[in-house]
mmCIF file of C-alpha atoms in Angstrom:
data_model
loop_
_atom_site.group_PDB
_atom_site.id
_atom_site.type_symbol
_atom_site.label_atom_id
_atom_site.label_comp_id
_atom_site.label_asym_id
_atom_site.label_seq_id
_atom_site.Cartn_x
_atom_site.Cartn_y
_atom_site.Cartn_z
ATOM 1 C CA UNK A 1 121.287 64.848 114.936
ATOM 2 C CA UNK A 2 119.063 62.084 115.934
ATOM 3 C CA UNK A 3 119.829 58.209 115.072
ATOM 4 C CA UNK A 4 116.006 58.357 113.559
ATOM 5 C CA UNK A 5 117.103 61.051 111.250
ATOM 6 C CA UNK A 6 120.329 59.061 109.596
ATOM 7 C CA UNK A 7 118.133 55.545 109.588
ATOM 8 C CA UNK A 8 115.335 57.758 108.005
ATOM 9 C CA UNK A 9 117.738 59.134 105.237
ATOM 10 C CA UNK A 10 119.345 56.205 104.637
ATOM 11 C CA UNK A 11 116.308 54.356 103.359
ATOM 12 C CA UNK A 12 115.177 57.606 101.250
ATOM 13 C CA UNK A 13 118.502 57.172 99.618
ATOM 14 C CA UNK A 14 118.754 53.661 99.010
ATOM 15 C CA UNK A 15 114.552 53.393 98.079
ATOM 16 C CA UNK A 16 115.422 56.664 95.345
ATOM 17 C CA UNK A 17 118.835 54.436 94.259
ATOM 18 C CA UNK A 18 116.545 51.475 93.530
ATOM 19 C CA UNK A 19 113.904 53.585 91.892
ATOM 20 C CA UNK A 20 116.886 55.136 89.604
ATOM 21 C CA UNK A 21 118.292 51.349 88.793
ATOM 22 C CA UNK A 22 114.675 49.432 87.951
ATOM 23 C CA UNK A 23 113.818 48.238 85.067
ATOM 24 C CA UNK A 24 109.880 47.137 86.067
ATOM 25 C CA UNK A 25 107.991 50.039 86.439
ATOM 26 C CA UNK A 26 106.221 48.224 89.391
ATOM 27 C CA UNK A 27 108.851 48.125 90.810
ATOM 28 C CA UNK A 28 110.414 51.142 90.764
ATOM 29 C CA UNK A 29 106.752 52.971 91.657
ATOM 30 C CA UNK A 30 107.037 50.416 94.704
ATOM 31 C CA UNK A 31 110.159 52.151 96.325
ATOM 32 C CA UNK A 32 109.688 55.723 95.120
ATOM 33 C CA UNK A 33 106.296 54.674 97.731
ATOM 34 C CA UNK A 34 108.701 53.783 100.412
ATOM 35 C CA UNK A 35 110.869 56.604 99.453
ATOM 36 C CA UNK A 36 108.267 59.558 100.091
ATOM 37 C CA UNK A 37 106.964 56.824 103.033
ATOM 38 C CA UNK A 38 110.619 58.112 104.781
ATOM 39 C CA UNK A 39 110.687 61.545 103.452
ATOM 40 C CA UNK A 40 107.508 61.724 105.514
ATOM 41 C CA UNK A 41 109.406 60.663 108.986
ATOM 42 C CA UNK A 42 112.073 62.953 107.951
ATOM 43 C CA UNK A 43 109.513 66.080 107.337
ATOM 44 C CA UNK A 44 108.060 64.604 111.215
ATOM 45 C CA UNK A 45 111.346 64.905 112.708
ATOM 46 C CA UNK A 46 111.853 68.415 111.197
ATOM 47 C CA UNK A 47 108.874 69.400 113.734
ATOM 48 C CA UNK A 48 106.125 69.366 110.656
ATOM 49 C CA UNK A 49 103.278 66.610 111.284
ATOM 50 C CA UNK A 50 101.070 68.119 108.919
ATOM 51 C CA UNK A 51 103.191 68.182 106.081
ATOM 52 C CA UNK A 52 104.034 64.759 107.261
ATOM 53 C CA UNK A 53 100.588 63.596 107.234
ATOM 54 C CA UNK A 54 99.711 65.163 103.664
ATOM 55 C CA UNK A 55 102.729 63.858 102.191
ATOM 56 C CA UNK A 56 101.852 60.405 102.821
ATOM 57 C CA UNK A 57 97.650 61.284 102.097
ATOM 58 C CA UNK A 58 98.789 63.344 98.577
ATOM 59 C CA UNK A 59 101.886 62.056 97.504
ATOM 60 C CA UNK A 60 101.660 58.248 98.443
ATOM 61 C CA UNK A 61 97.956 57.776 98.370
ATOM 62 C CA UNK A 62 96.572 59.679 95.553
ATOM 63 C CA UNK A 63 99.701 60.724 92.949
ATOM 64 C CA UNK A 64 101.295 57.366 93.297
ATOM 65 C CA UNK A 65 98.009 55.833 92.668
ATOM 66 C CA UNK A 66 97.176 57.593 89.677
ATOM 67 C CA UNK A 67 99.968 56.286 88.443
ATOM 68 C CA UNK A 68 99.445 52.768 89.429
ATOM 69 C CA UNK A 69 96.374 53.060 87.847
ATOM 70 C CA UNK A 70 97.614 54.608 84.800
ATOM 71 C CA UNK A 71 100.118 52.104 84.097
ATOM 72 C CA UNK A 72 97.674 49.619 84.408
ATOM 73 C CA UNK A 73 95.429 50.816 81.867
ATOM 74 C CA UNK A 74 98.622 51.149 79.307
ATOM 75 C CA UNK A 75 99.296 47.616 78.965
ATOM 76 C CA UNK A 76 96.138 45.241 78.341
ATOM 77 C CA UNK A 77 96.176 41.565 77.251
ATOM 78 C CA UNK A 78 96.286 38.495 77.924
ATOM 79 C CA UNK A 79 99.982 38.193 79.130
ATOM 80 C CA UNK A 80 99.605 40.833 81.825
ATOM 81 C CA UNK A 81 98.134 38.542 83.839
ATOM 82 C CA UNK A 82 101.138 36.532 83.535
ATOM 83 C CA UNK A 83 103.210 39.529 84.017
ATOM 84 C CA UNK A 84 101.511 40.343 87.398
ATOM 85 C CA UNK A 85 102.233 36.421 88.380
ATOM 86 C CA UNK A 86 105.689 37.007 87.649
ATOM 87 C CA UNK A 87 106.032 40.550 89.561
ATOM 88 C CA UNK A 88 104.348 39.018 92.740
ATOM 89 C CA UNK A 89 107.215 37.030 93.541
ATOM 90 C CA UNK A 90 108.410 36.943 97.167
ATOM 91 C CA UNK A 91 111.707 38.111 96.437
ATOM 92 C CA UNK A 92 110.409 41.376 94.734
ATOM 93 C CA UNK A 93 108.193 43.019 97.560
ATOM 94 C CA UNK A 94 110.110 41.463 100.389
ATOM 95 C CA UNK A 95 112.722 44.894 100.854
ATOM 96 C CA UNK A 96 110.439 47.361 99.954
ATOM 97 C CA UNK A 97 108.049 45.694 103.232
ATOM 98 C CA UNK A 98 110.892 45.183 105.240
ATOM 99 C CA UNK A 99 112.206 48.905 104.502
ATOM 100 C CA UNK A 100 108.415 50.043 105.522
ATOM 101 C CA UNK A 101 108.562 47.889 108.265
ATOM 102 C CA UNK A 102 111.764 49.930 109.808
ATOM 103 C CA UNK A 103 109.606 53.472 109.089
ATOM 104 C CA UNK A 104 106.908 51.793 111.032
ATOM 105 C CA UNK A 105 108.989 51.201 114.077
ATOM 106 C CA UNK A 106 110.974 54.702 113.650
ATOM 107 C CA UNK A 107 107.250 56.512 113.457
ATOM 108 C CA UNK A 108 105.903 54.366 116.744
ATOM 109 C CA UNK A 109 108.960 55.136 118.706
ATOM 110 C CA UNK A 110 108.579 58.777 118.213
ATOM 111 C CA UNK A 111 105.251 59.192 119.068
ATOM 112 C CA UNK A 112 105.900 56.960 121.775
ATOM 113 C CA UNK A 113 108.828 59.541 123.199
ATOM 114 C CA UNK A 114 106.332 62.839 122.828
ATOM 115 C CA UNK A 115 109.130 65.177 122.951
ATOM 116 C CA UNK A 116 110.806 67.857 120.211
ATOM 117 C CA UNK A 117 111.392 65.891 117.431
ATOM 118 C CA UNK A 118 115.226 66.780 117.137
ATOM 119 C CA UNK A 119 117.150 68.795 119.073
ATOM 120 C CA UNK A 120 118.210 71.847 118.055
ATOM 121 C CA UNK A 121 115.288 73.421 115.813
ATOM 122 C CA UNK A 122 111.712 74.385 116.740
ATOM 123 C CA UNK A 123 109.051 72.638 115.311
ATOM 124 C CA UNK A 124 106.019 74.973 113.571
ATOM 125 C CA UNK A 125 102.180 74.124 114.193
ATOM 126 C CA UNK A 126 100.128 73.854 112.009
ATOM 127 C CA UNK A 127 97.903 76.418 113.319
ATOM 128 C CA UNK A 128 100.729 78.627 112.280
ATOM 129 C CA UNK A 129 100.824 77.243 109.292
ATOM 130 C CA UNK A 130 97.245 77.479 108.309
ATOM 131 C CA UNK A 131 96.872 81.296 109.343
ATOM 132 C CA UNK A 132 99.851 81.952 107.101
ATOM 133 C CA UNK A 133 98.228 80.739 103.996
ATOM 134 C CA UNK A 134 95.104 81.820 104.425
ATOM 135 C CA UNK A 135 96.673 85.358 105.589
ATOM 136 C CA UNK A 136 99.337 86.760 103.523
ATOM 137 C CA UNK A 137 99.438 83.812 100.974
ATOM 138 C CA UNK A 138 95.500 83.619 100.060
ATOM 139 C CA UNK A 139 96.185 85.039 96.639
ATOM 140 C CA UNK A 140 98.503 81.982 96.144
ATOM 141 C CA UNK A 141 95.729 79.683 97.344
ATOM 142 C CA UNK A 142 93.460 80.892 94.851
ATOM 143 C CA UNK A 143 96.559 80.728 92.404
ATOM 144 C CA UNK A 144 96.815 77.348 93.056
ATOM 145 C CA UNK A 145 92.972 76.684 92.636
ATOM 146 C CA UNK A 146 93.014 77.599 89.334
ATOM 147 C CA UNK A 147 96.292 75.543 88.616
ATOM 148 C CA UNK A 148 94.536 72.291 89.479
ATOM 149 C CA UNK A 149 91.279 73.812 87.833
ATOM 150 C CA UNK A 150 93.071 73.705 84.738
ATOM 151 C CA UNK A 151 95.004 70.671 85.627
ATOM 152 C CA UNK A 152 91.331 68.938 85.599
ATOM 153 C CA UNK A 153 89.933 70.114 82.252
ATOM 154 C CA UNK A 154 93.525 69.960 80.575
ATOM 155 C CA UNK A 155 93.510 65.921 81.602
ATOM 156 C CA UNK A 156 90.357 66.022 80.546
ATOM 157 C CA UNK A 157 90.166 67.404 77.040
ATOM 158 C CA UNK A 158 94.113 65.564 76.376
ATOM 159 C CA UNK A 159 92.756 62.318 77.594
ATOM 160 C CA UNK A 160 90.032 61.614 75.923
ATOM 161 C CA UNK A 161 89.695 59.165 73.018
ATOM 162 C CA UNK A 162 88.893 60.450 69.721
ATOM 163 C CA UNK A 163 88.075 58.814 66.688
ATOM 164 C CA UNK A 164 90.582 59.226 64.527
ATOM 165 C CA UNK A 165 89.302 60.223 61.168
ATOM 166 C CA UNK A 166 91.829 61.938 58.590
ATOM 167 C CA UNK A 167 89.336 62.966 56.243
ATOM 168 C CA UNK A 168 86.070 62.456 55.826
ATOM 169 C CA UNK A 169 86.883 60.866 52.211
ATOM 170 C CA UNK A 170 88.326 58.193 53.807
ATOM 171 C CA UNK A 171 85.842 57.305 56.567
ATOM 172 C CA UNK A 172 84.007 54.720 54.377
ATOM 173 C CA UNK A 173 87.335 52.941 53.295
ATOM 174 C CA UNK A 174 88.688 52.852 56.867
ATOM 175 C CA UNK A 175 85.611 50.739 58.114
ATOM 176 C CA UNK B 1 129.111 62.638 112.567
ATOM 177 C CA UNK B 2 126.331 62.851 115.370
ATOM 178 C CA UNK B 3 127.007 66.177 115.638
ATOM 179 C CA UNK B 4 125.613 67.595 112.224
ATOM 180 C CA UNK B 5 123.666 70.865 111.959
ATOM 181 C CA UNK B 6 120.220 69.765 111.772
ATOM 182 C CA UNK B 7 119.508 72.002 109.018
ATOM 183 C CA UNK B 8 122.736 70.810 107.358
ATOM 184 C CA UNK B 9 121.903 67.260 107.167
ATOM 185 C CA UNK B 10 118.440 67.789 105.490
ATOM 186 C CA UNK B 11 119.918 69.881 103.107
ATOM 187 C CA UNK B 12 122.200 67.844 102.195
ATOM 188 C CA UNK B 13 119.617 64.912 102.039
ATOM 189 C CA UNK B 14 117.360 67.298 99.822
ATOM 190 C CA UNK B 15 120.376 67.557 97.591
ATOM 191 C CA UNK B 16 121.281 64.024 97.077
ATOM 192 C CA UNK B 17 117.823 63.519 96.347
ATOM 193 C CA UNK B 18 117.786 66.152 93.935
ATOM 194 C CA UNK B 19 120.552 65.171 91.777
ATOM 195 C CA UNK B 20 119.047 60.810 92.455
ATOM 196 C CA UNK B 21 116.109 62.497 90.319
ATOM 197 C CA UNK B 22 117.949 64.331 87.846
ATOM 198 C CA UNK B 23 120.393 61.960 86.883
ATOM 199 C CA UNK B 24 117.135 59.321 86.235
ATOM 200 C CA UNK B 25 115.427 62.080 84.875
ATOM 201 C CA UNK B 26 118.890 62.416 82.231
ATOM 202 C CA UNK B 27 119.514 58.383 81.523
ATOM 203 C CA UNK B 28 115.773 57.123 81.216
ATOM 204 C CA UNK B 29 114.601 57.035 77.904
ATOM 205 C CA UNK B 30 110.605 55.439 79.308
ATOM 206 C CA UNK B 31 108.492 58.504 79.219
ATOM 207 C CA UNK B 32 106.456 56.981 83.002
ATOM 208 C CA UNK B 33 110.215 56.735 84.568
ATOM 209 C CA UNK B 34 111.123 60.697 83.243
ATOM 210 C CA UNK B 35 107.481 61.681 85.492
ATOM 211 C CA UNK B 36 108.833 59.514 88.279
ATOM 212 C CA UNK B 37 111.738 61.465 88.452
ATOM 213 C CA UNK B 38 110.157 64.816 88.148
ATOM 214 C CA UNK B 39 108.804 63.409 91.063
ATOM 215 C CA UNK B 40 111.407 62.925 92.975
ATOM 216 C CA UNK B 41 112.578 66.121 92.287
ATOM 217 C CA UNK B 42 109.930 67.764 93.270
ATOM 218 C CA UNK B 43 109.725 65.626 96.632
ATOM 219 C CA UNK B 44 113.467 66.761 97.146
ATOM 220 C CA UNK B 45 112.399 70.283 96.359
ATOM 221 C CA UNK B 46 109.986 70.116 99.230
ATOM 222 C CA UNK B 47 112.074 68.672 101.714
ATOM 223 C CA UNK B 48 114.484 71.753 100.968
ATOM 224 C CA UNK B 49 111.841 74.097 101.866
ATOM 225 C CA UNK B 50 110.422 72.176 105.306
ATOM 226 C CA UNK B 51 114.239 72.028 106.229
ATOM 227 C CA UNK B 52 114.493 76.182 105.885
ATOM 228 C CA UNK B 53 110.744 76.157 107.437
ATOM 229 C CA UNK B 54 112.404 74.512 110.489
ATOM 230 C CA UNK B 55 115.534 76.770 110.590
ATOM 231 C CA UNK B 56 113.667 79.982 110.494
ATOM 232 C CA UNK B 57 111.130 78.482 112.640
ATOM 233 C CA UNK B 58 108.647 80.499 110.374
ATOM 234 C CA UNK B 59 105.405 79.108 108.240
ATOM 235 C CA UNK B 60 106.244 80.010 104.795
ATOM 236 C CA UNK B 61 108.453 77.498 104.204
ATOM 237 C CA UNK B 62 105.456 74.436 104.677
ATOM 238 C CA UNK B 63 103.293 77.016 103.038
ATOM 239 C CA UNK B 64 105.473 76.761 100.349
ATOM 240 C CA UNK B 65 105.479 72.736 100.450
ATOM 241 C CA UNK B 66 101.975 72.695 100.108
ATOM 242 C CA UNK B 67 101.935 74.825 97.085
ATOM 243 C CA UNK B 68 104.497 72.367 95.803
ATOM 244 C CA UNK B 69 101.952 69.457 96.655
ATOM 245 C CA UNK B 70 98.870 71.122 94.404
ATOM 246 C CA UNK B 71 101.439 71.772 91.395
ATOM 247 C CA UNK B 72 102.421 68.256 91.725
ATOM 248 C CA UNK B 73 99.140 67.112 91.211
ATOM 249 C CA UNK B 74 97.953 68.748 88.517
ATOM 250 C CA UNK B 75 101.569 68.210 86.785
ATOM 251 C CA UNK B 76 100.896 64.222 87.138
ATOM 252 C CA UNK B 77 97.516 64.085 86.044
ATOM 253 C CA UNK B 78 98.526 66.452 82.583
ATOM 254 C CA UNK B 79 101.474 64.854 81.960
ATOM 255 C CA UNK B 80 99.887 60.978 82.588
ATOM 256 C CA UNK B 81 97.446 62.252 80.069
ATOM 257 C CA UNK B 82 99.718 63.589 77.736
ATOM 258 C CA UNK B 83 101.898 60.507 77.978
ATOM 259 C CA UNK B 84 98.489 58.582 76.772
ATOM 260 C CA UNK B 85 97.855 60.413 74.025
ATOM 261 C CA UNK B 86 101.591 59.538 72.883
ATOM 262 C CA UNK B 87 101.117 55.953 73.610
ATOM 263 C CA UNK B 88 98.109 56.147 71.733
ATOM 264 C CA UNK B 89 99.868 57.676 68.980
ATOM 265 C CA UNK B 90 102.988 55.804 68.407
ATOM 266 C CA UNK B 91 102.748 52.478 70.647
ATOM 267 C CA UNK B 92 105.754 53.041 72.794
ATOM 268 C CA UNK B 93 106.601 55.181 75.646
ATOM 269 C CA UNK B 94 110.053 55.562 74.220
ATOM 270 C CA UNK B 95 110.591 59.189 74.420
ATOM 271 C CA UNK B 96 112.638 59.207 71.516
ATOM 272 C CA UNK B 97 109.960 58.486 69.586
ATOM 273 C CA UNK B 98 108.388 61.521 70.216
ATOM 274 C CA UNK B 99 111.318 63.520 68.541
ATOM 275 C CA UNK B 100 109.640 62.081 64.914
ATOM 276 C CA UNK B 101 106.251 63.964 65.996
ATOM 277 C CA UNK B 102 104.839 66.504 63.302
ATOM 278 C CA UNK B 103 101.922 68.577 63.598
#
């Protein structure tokens, strides 16, 4: 096995360790971002740039923001902006940059070296890839269409803010 | 040590991983951190099946990632909203809290 693959690993492990051990969510939601950031070199070494590529687009870009986003919207008030003072500190996003930092330099020199990721297994196009799903596996595509189909109206109907009225006896002493 | 089985060492990897994730997934208590590590798991899960993608040097495995992927996304977005209703209804995302929940 490559060098790349062990420096890789190592920072998905340590990044996962840290997301395990935090107590800010921030935080945590910080290196779980550098931990799929590395799982994505890994998946490029294993001779899969696609997957590589939608694991940063999917997982780091949109989940990772709907959660960012999410937790934002939880806690309102005056002292967030305190709060987000506090979290900004140097010392907080130094090793998570520093850890991306190291990806960054792992990613460049591969692409720089343009040969078979590792030795010893074969990587698979994406062309392959592609004429698989939409060959043998296109009643799993539409499977999955509906899945997120009723992912959107489920987040839909259980996020939405009713009034909460217990009776409608009470409506006039409530307000 | 540098002369690990490719597929070995990513298996291995997706392992570790897996059990990072379910051991946060066992000692959180915050109901954001429990969906983080679902996450993770899932991630891990994924890995697993690139790494047998790349052994066999067949599709399905990738195929298989990317059905992973769309699950994942519609799992975050129901349980993020589900996990607002709960804040909503008992001002904490202590999951213990839920346990009191009736009707």
């Amino acid at each position: 096995m490559d060098l790349t693959f062990y420096i890789a690993a190592a920072i998905a492990v340590f990044s996962t360790v840290m997301v395990v051990t935090r107590f800010n969510i921030m935080h945590a939601l910080l290196y779980l971002i550098v931990s799929l950031l590395s799982v994505a070199v890994i998946f490029y070494l294993y001779g899969a740039p696609f997957m590589a590529a939608l694991e940063i687009i999917i997982y780091a870009g949109a989940i990772m923001v709907l959660i960012i986003f999410f937790v934002m919207m939880l806690n309102l008030g005056p002292e967030t902006a305190r709060q987000e003072k506090e979290w900004l500190r140097p010392g907080m996003w130094l090793l998570p940059a520093l850890l991306c930092a190291v990806l960054l330099g792992e990613l460049v020199y591969l692409i720089a070296q343009s040969k078979t990721p590792v030795t010893g297994i074969t990587p698979v196009p994406p062309k392959e890839v592609g004429r698989s799903l939409f060959g043998p596996y296109i009643l799993a595509v539409e499977l999955s269409a509906l899945l997120l189909m009723a992912g959107i109206v489920g987040a839909y109907h259980l996020g939405r803010q009713k009034k909460k009225i217990l009776h409608r006896f009470f409506e006039s002493n409530a307000s | 040590m540098m002369n690990i089985h490719p597929t070995t060492a990513g298996m291995t990897l997706a392992g570790i991983l897996f059990v990072l994730g379910l051991i946060s997934i066992l000692i959180r208590r915050n109901l954001i951190f429990m969906l983080l590590s679902v996450e993770i798991m899932l991630n891990a899960a994924g890995l697993a099946f690139i790494v047998a993608s790349s052994h066999w040097a067949q599709p399905d495995g990738q195929v298989m990632f990317m059905f992973i992927l769309a699950m994942a996304a519609a799992e975050v977005s129901v349980g993020l909203a589900l996990i607002l209703q709960l804040f909503h209804q008992l001002k904490t995302l202590d999951s213990d809290e839920a346990s009191r929940m009736r009707g």
